[in-house]
Tab-separated table of C-alpha atoms in Angstrom:
chain	number	residue	atom	x	y	z
W	1	MET	CA	-68.759	-36.143	49.014
W	2	ILE	CA	-66.960	-39.781	50.477
W	3	LYS	CA	-68.905	-40.665	53.307
W	4	THR	CA	-66.064	-41.445	55.895
W	5	ILE	CA	-65.579	-43.114	59.197
W	6	ILE	CA	-62.271	-42.799	61.503
W	7	ALA	CA	-61.291	-45.401	63.705
W	8	GLY	CA	-59.669	-44.660	67.249
W	9	PHE	CA	-59.581	-41.642	67.788
W	10	GLY	CA	-56.414	-39.750	69.454
W	11	PHE	CA	-53.333	-37.603	68.800
W	12	ALA	CA	-52.999	-39.139	64.980
W	13	ALA	CA	-56.971	-39.122	64.387
W	14	LYS	CA	-57.228	-35.312	65.638
W	15	VAL	CA	-54.105	-33.928	64.334
W	16	PHE	CA	-53.059	-36.243	60.900
W	17	HIS	CA	-56.631	-36.972	59.522
W	18	LEU	CA	-59.256	-34.502	60.284
W	19	PRO	CA	-58.078	-31.622	59.991
W	20	HIS	CA	-57.871	-32.234	56.336
W	21	LEU	CA	-61.717	-33.946	56.230
W	22	VAL	CA	-62.876	-31.470	58.058
W	23	HIS	CA	-61.714	-28.353	55.635
W	24	SER	CA	-61.773	-30.459	52.503
W	25	ASP	CA	-65.152	-30.592	50.244
W	26	LYS	CA	-64.950	-33.967	49.221
W	27	TYR	CA	-65.361	-35.629	52.729
W	28	GLU	CA	-67.661	-35.956	54.985
W	29	VAL	CA	-67.142	-37.473	58.925
W	30	VAL	CA	-70.185	-40.286	59.774
W	31	GLY	CA	-68.838	-42.118	62.571
W	32	ILE	CA	-65.997	-42.751	64.607
W	33	ILE	CA	-64.882	-46.055	66.048
W	34	SER	CA	-64.076	-45.722	69.658
W	35	ARG	CA	-63.565	-48.003	72.462
W	36	SER	CA	-64.288	-44.745	75.241
W	37	GLY	CA	-67.896	-44.502	73.684
W	38	SER	CA	-68.193	-40.906	72.880
W	39	SER	CA	-66.241	-37.473	70.617
W	40	LYS	CA	-67.459	-34.811	72.566
W	41	ASP	CA	-64.458	-33.746	73.431
W	42	HIS	CA	-63.689	-32.216	69.235
W	43	ARG	CA	-66.897	-29.604	68.035
W	44	ASP	CA	-65.785	-30.934	64.413
W	45	VAL	CA	-67.556	-34.674	64.678
W	46	SER	CA	-69.457	-33.409	68.171
W	47	ASN	CA	-72.526	-34.685	66.684
W	48	VAL	CA	-71.779	-37.815	64.497
W	49	PRO	CA	-72.346	-41.786	65.704
W	50	VAL	CA	-70.036	-42.968	67.670
W	51	TYR	CA	-69.490	-47.320	67.338
W	52	ALA	CA	-67.881	-49.674	69.185
W	53	THR	CA	-66.019	-52.061	66.702
W	54	VAL	CA	-65.748	-52.416	63.339
W	55	GLU	CA	-68.117	-54.956	62.895
W	56	GLU	CA	-71.192	-52.160	64.877
W	57	ALA	CA	-69.767	-49.599	62.632
W	58	LEU	CA	-69.987	-51.939	58.947
W	59	SER	CA	-73.292	-53.389	59.968
W	60	LYS	CA	-75.019	-49.946	60.359
W	61	SER	CA	-73.176	-47.292	58.533
W	62	GLU	CA	-73.266	-46.145	55.110
W	63	ALA	CA	-69.768	-45.170	55.129
W	64	THR	CA	-67.350	-46.272	52.104
W	65	LEU	CA	-63.760	-45.183	52.912
W	66	TYR	CA	-62.525	-45.926	56.466
W	67	ILE	CA	-59.378	-44.738	57.930
W	68	ILE	CA	-57.617	-46.949	60.240
W	69	THR	CA	-55.542	-44.633	63.103
W	70	THR	CA	-55.905	-46.925	66.268
W	71	PRO	CA	-52.696	-48.431	67.156
W	72	SER	CA	-50.237	-50.630	65.287
W	73	ASP	CA	-51.182	-53.803	66.504
W	74	MET	CA	-54.996	-53.621	65.226
W	75	HIS	CA	-54.633	-52.765	62.076
W	76	TYR	CA	-54.552	-56.030	60.202
W	77	ASP	CA	-57.894	-56.836	62.094
W	78	MET	CA	-59.317	-53.655	61.163
W	79	LEU	CA	-58.300	-53.633	56.960
W	80	LYS	CA	-59.261	-57.142	56.797
W	81	GLN	CA	-62.433	-56.627	58.162
W	82	CYS	CA	-62.665	-53.409	55.644
W	83	ILE	CA	-61.357	-55.397	52.568
W	84	LEU	CA	-63.352	-58.768	52.958
W	85	ALA	CA	-66.564	-55.483	53.279
W	86	GLY	CA	-65.489	-54.248	49.801
W	87	LYS	CA	-64.298	-50.693	52.250
W	88	ASP	CA	-62.416	-48.907	51.013
W	89	VAL	CA	-59.129	-47.553	53.770
W	90	LEU	CA	-56.354	-45.245	54.608
W	91	VAL	CA	-55.432	-46.530	56.848
W	92	GLU	CA	-52.056	-45.225	59.481
W	93	LYS	CA	-47.962	-46.525	58.854
W	94	PRO	CA	-47.261	-49.327	59.662
W	95	ALA	CA	-49.829	-50.312	57.753
W	96	PHE	CA	-49.075	-54.439	59.019
W	97	LEU	CA	-46.878	-56.161	61.343
W	98	THR	CA	-45.227	-58.962	60.014
W	99	VAL	CA	-44.404	-59.168	55.774
W	100	GLU	CA	-46.499	-62.284	56.648
W	101	GLU	CA	-49.320	-59.813	57.684
W	102	GLY	CA	-48.042	-58.147	54.166
W	103	ARG	CA	-48.654	-60.440	51.484
W	104	GLU	CA	-51.538	-61.937	53.224
W	105	LEU	CA	-53.584	-58.729	52.946
W	106	ILE	CA	-52.017	-57.859	49.999
W	107	GLN	CA	-53.819	-60.999	48.376
W	108	LEU	CA	-57.178	-60.454	49.865
W	109	THR	CA	-57.239	-56.615	48.291
W	110	GLU	CA	-56.785	-58.188	44.891
W	111	ASN	CA	-59.629	-60.405	44.997
W	112	SER	CA	-62.146	-57.754	46.443
W	113	GLU	CA	-63.322	-53.742	45.170
W	114	SER	CA	-61.363	-52.446	48.036
W	115	VAL	CA	-58.311	-49.286	47.397
W	116	VAL	CA	-56.155	-48.817	50.404
W	117	SER	CA	-53.568	-46.275	51.273
W	118	VAL	CA	-51.305	-45.960	53.456
W	119	HIS	CA	-51.150	-42.904	55.439
W	120	GLN	CA	-46.902	-41.934	54.739
W	121	ASN	CA	-47.425	-38.249	54.769
W	122	ARG	CA	-44.314	-37.475	55.480
W	123	ARG	CA	-43.290	-37.975	51.932
W	124	TRP	CA	-44.664	-34.486	51.476
W	125	ASP	CA	-42.715	-32.806	54.353
W	126	GLY	CA	-41.631	-29.554	52.698
W	127	ASP	CA	-37.842	-30.754	53.728
W	128	PHE	CA	-38.138	-33.897	52.128
W	129	LEU	CA	-39.850	-32.859	48.916
W	130	THR	CA	-36.752	-29.980	48.741
W	131	ILE	CA	-33.853	-32.686	49.552
W	132	GLN	CA	-36.160	-34.266	46.116
W	133	LYS	CA	-35.848	-31.159	44.069
W	134	LEU	CA	-32.214	-31.443	44.602
W	135	LEU	CA	-31.218	-34.979	43.557
W	136	LYS	CA	-33.795	-33.873	40.415
W	137	GLU	CA	-31.547	-31.166	39.560
W	138	GLU	CA	-28.619	-32.472	41.051
W	139	MET	CA	-27.824	-29.440	42.697
W	140	LEU	CA	-25.126	-31.488	44.570
W	141	GLY	CA	-23.049	-33.540	41.699
W	142	ASP	CA	-23.480	-36.561	42.281
W	143	TRP	CA	-24.734	-37.711	45.735
W	144	LYS	CA	-22.712	-39.327	48.263
W	145	VAL	CA	-24.336	-39.579	51.157
W	146	LEU	CA	-27.922	-38.830	52.745
W	147	GLU	CA	-28.464	-38.415	56.622
W	148	SER	CA	-32.095	-38.327	57.838
W	149	ARG	CA	-32.627	-37.984	61.304
W	150	PHE	CA	-36.022	-38.023	63.261
W	151	ASP	CA	-34.953	-37.388	66.701
W	152	ARG	CA	-36.609	-36.957	69.576
W	153	PHE	CA	-36.130	-36.004	73.633
W	154	ARG	CA	-38.106	-37.759	75.387
W	155	PRO	CA	-35.815	-39.221	78.478
W	156	VAL	CA	-38.755	-40.366	80.505
W	157	VAL	CA	-41.237	-43.698	79.443
W	158	ARG	CA	-44.331	-42.416	79.350
W	159	ASN	CA	-47.121	-44.731	79.716
W	160	ARG	CA	-48.833	-44.927	76.162
W	161	TRP	CA	-49.099	-47.757	73.790
W	162	ARG	CA	-45.767	-46.893	71.789
W	163	GLU	CA	-43.556	-47.379	74.730
W	164	GLN	CA	-45.237	-50.145	76.808
W	165	PRO	CA	-43.753	-54.117	75.031
W	166	GLY	CA	-45.674	-55.300	72.812
W	167	ILE	CA	-46.052	-56.256	69.026
W	168	GLY	CA	-46.006	-52.691	66.904
W	169	SER	CA	-44.852	-50.410	69.262
W	170	GLY	CA	-41.095	-49.018	69.308
W	171	ILE	CA	-39.530	-45.565	68.251
W	172	LEU	CA	-38.044	-48.241	64.681
W	173	TYR	CA	-42.122	-48.584	63.987
W	174	ASP	CA	-43.027	-45.444	64.609
W	175	LEU	CA	-40.363	-43.511	63.619
W	176	GLY	CA	-38.579	-45.876	61.507
W	177	SER	CA	-41.697	-46.601	59.362
W	178	HIS	CA	-41.145	-42.649	57.795
W	179	LEU	CA	-37.165	-42.619	57.090
W	180	ILE	CA	-37.398	-46.183	55.399
W	181	ASP	CA	-39.516	-45.132	53.326
W	182	GLN	CA	-38.922	-42.118	52.832
W	183	ALA	CA	-35.477	-43.663	51.240
W	184	LEU	CA	-37.024	-45.321	49.562
W	185	VAL	CA	-38.901	-43.071	47.789
W	186	LEU	CA	-35.577	-41.479	47.031
W	187	PHE	CA	-33.150	-44.693	45.638
W	188	GLY	CA	-35.333	-47.459	45.391
W	189	GLU	CA	-33.921	-50.928	47.374
W	190	PRO	CA	-30.551	-50.675	48.572
W	191	ASP	CA	-27.853	-53.035	48.207
W	192	ALA	CA	-27.076	-54.108	51.882
W	193	LEU	CA	-28.093	-52.715	55.213
W	194	TYR	CA	-26.718	-53.089	58.765
W	195	ALA	CA	-29.059	-51.908	61.335
W	196	GLU	CA	-28.050	-50.620	65.550
W	197	ILE	CA	-31.463	-50.696	67.821
W	198	VAL	CA	-31.453	-50.157	71.148
W	199	ILE	CA	-33.296	-49.799	74.552
W	200	GLN	CA	-31.381	-46.468	76.474
W	201	ARG	CA	-34.095	-45.173	79.066
W	202	GLU	CA	-34.797	-46.098	82.077
W	203	ASN	CA	-37.134	-48.882	83.097
W	204	GLY	CA	-37.482	-49.068	78.609
W	205	GLN	CA	-39.069	-51.557	77.594
W	206	THR	CA	-39.031	-50.919	73.343
W	207	ASP	CA	-37.096	-49.369	71.842
W	208	ASP	CA	-36.068	-45.837	72.108
W	209	GLY	CA	-33.021	-45.536	69.007
W	210	PHE	CA	-31.678	-46.999	66.146
W	211	LEU	CA	-28.898	-46.099	63.557
W	212	ILE	CA	-29.753	-48.252	60.099
W	213	VAL	CA	-27.061	-47.942	57.138
W	214	LEU	CA	-28.319	-48.551	53.489
W	215	HIS	CA	-25.744	-49.273	51.125
W	216	TYR	CA	-26.374	-48.096	47.410
W	217	GLY	CA	-22.847	-49.804	46.065
W	218	GLN	CA	-20.308	-46.780	47.408
W	219	LYS	CA	-22.975	-44.553	48.489
W	220	ARG	CA	-24.645	-44.449	52.353
W	221	VAL	CA	-27.667	-43.382	53.960
W	222	TYR	CA	-27.988	-43.320	57.369
W	223	LEU	CA	-31.802	-43.134	59.252
W	224	ARG	CA	-31.112	-42.342	62.889
W	225	SER	CA	-33.361	-41.475	66.118
W	226	SER	CA	-32.808	-40.822	68.949
W	227	SER	CA	-34.384	-40.143	72.566
W	228	PHE	CA	-32.015	-38.463	73.996
W	229	ILE	CA	-30.856	-35.630	71.230
W	230	ASN	CA	-32.266	-31.764	73.306
W	231	SER	CA	-30.854	-30.066	70.674
W	232	ALA	CA	-30.953	-28.524	67.098
W	233	TYR	CA	-29.921	-31.632	64.958
W	234	PRO	CA	-30.122	-31.429	61.143
W	235	ARG	CA	-33.138	-33.289	59.882
W	236	PHE	CA	-31.078	-33.387	56.387
W	237	GLU	CA	-27.660	-33.485	55.229
W	238	LEU	CA	-27.078	-34.394	52.000
W	239	HIS	CA	-23.568	-34.383	50.518
W	240	GLY	CA	-22.389	-34.254	47.000
W	241	SER	CA	-19.226	-34.003	44.384
W	242	LYS	CA	-20.457	-30.410	44.190
W	243	GLY	CA	-20.861	-29.621	47.785
W	244	SER	CA	-23.762	-30.284	49.786
W	245	PHE	CA	-27.279	-28.616	51.842
W	246	VAL	CA	-27.942	-29.741	55.258
W	247	LYS	CA	-32.015	-28.672	56.998
W	248	TYR	CA	-32.751	-27.929	61.163
W	249	GLY	CA	-35.087	-29.243	62.541
W	250	LEU	CA	-38.441	-30.788	61.318
W	251	ASP	CA	-41.415	-29.947	59.205
W	252	LYS	CA	-43.803	-27.762	60.890
W	253	GLN	CA	-46.776	-29.210	59.719
W	254	GLU	CA	-47.187	-31.189	62.699
W	255	PRO	CA	-47.156	-28.690	64.937
W	256	GLN	CA	-49.936	-26.699	63.008
W	257	LEU	CA	-52.199	-28.992	63.112
W	258	ALA	CA	-52.012	-29.531	66.284
W	259	ASP	CA	-52.464	-26.011	68.082
W	260	SER	CA	-54.755	-25.410	64.408
W	261	THR	CA	-52.664	-22.741	62.719
W	262	PHE	CA	-52.077	-25.223	59.675
W	263	TYR	CA	-54.920	-23.243	57.642
W	264	GLN	CA	-53.983	-19.649	58.576
W	265	GLY	CA	-51.390	-19.826	56.436
W	266	LYS	CA	-48.541	-22.194	56.411
W	267	GLU	CA	-44.907	-21.637	57.376
W	268	ARG	CA	-42.000	-20.509	55.729
W	269	GLU	CA	-38.394	-22.467	56.126
W	270	VAL	CA	-34.145	-22.666	54.985
W	271	GLY	CA	-31.935	-24.187	54.894
W	272	THR	CA	-28.623	-24.320	53.308
W	273	LEU	CA	-27.120	-24.607	50.360
W	274	TYR	CA	-23.392	-25.604	50.561
W	275	ARG	CA	-21.881	-24.941	47.736
W	276	GLU	CA	-18.246	-22.698	45.881
W	277	GLU	CA	-20.829	-19.982	47.582
W	278	THR	CA	-23.082	-20.330	50.905
W	279	LYS	CA	-26.715	-19.475	50.343
W	280	GLU	CA	-30.202	-20.122	51.901
W	281	VAL	CA	-32.724	-22.378	50.771
W	282	THR	CA	-36.237	-21.670	50.676
W	283	ILE	CA	-37.623	-25.303	51.502
W	284	GLU	CA	-40.558	-26.658	49.337
W	285	THR	CA	-44.093	-25.698	51.066
W	286	GLY	CA	-44.689	-28.842	52.358
W	287	GLY	CA	-48.165	-31.112	51.964
W	288	TYR	CA	-50.349	-32.950	54.039
W	289	ASP	CA	-53.285	-31.465	52.783
W	290	HIS	CA	-53.071	-33.197	49.158
W	291	PHE	CA	-52.040	-36.348	50.487
W	292	PHE	CA	-55.986	-35.671	51.089
W	293	SER	CA	-56.731	-34.677	47.758
W	294	LEU	CA	-55.095	-37.620	46.020
W	295	LEU	CA	-57.021	-39.588	48.182
W	296	ALA	CA	-60.056	-39.090	47.229
W	297	ASP	CA	-58.645	-39.037	43.499
W	298	SER	CA	-57.341	-42.411	44.033
W	299	LEU	CA	-61.227	-43.558	44.859
W	300	SER	CA	-62.139	-42.401	41.403
W	301	SER	CA	-59.164	-43.872	40.141
W	302	ARG	CA	-59.176	-46.580	41.910
W	303	GLU	CA	-55.357	-46.381	41.998
W	304	PRO	CA	-53.950	-46.463	45.745
W	305	VAL	CA	-52.297	-43.235	46.791
W	306	VAL	CA	-49.188	-45.752	48.734
W	307	SER	CA	-49.776	-48.912	47.882
W	308	LEU	CA	-49.397	-52.379	50.582
W	309	GLU	CA	-46.867	-53.531	47.954
W	310	GLU	CA	-45.207	-50.245	48.935
W	311	ALA	CA	-46.265	-50.936	52.754
W	312	LEU	CA	-44.708	-54.253	52.872
W	313	ARG	CA	-41.473	-53.189	51.800
W	314	VAL	CA	-41.103	-51.101	54.750
W	315	THR	CA	-42.175	-53.697	56.644
W	316	LYS	CA	-39.897	-56.458	55.098
W	317	TYR	CA	-36.614	-53.346	56.069
W	318	ILE	CA	-38.403	-52.980	59.856
W	319	GLU	CA	-37.620	-57.326	60.209
W	320	LEU	CA	-34.118	-56.894	58.414
W	321	ALA	CA	-32.786	-53.968	61.106
W	322	ARG	CA	-34.043	-56.321	63.735
W	323	THR	CA	-32.320	-58.974	62.720
W	324	SER	CA	-29.947	-57.162	61.567
W	325	SER	CA	-29.360	-55.623	65.063
W	326	GLU	CA	-30.048	-59.073	66.900
W	327	GLU	CA	-27.177	-60.737	64.932
W	328	GLY	CA	-24.808	-57.751	64.954
W	329	ARG	CA	-24.146	-58.162	60.775
W	330	LEU	CA	-24.428	-56.970	57.640
W	331	ILE	CA	-26.989	-58.452	55.850
W	332	LYS	CA	-26.346	-58.630	51.840
W	333	LYS	CA	-29.589	-58.248	49.284
W	334	GLU	CA	-28.779	-62.149	47.636
W	335	GLU	CA	-30.026	-62.998	50.838
W	336	TRP	CA	-33.069	-60.701	51.757
W	337	LEU	CA	-34.312	-61.704	47.639
W	338	LYS	CA	-35.254	-65.437	50.307
W	339	TRP	CA	-37.221	-64.232	52.359
């Protein structure tokens, strides 16, 4: 079994990581890194050692895999320490916050025995897997427009690190990392980018909405997020020369994991395919658990599931989006190739 330490013990650790680790016969959680100094609030790890810092864990534990789920501004330092210690790592997105940080970590990894994967779990959302299938089978002919939204209704600023000022906070790093990564997986690098990033909430100090438009010749990908959507909305719209596909609502895996029902059976979802006839399409079964199977295999093959190079692309487009929004202009590929 892979002896594993979880760094950080908040929502991401408890919902997106721990359920898969404890339901797998490939992992053994042997420690927690937590500033609160306690893991007793979760029965699955109530008896494991709790370390105050990553330095303490590295010096005292025999764990070979470190899973970093701390606030984003802590990822770079923790990753660097683990890589220098030769440990394997799974790090939450965004893996780092600047292109400069990413390039340094990639260089360190090339000179290390570490295998570092990035937790881009929404590549295994059922609706995203369905979009991939529809494109592969050319069910909509030549695709023309993809609209991908991740909206919430959170009109009041809350006291949580993602909504407080500081690098790594805000909705673009949080949800934009997922949407940008999915677009790059589907279509590769675009020809041009335009973005609008906004702060709309009263007393808001971090971005709480964005629109990013990726140009692929005459085709367009629209990535959106807002904190003021309190109604049903399409999570995906895919339009092509033969018709359209629309899927409402977010993938169900997160709420199922949060209330511990995920391993009791995965809820089936449907989307709608509009061609000559309108019909329901069964959404592919999502697979966050599959990610952890791939992760275990990657530690044998020594090839990451989602690489730091892929994470670097996402961070690059976040930086480009901020530049586009601040300067109010389209940025073309030939310009960012100089970065």
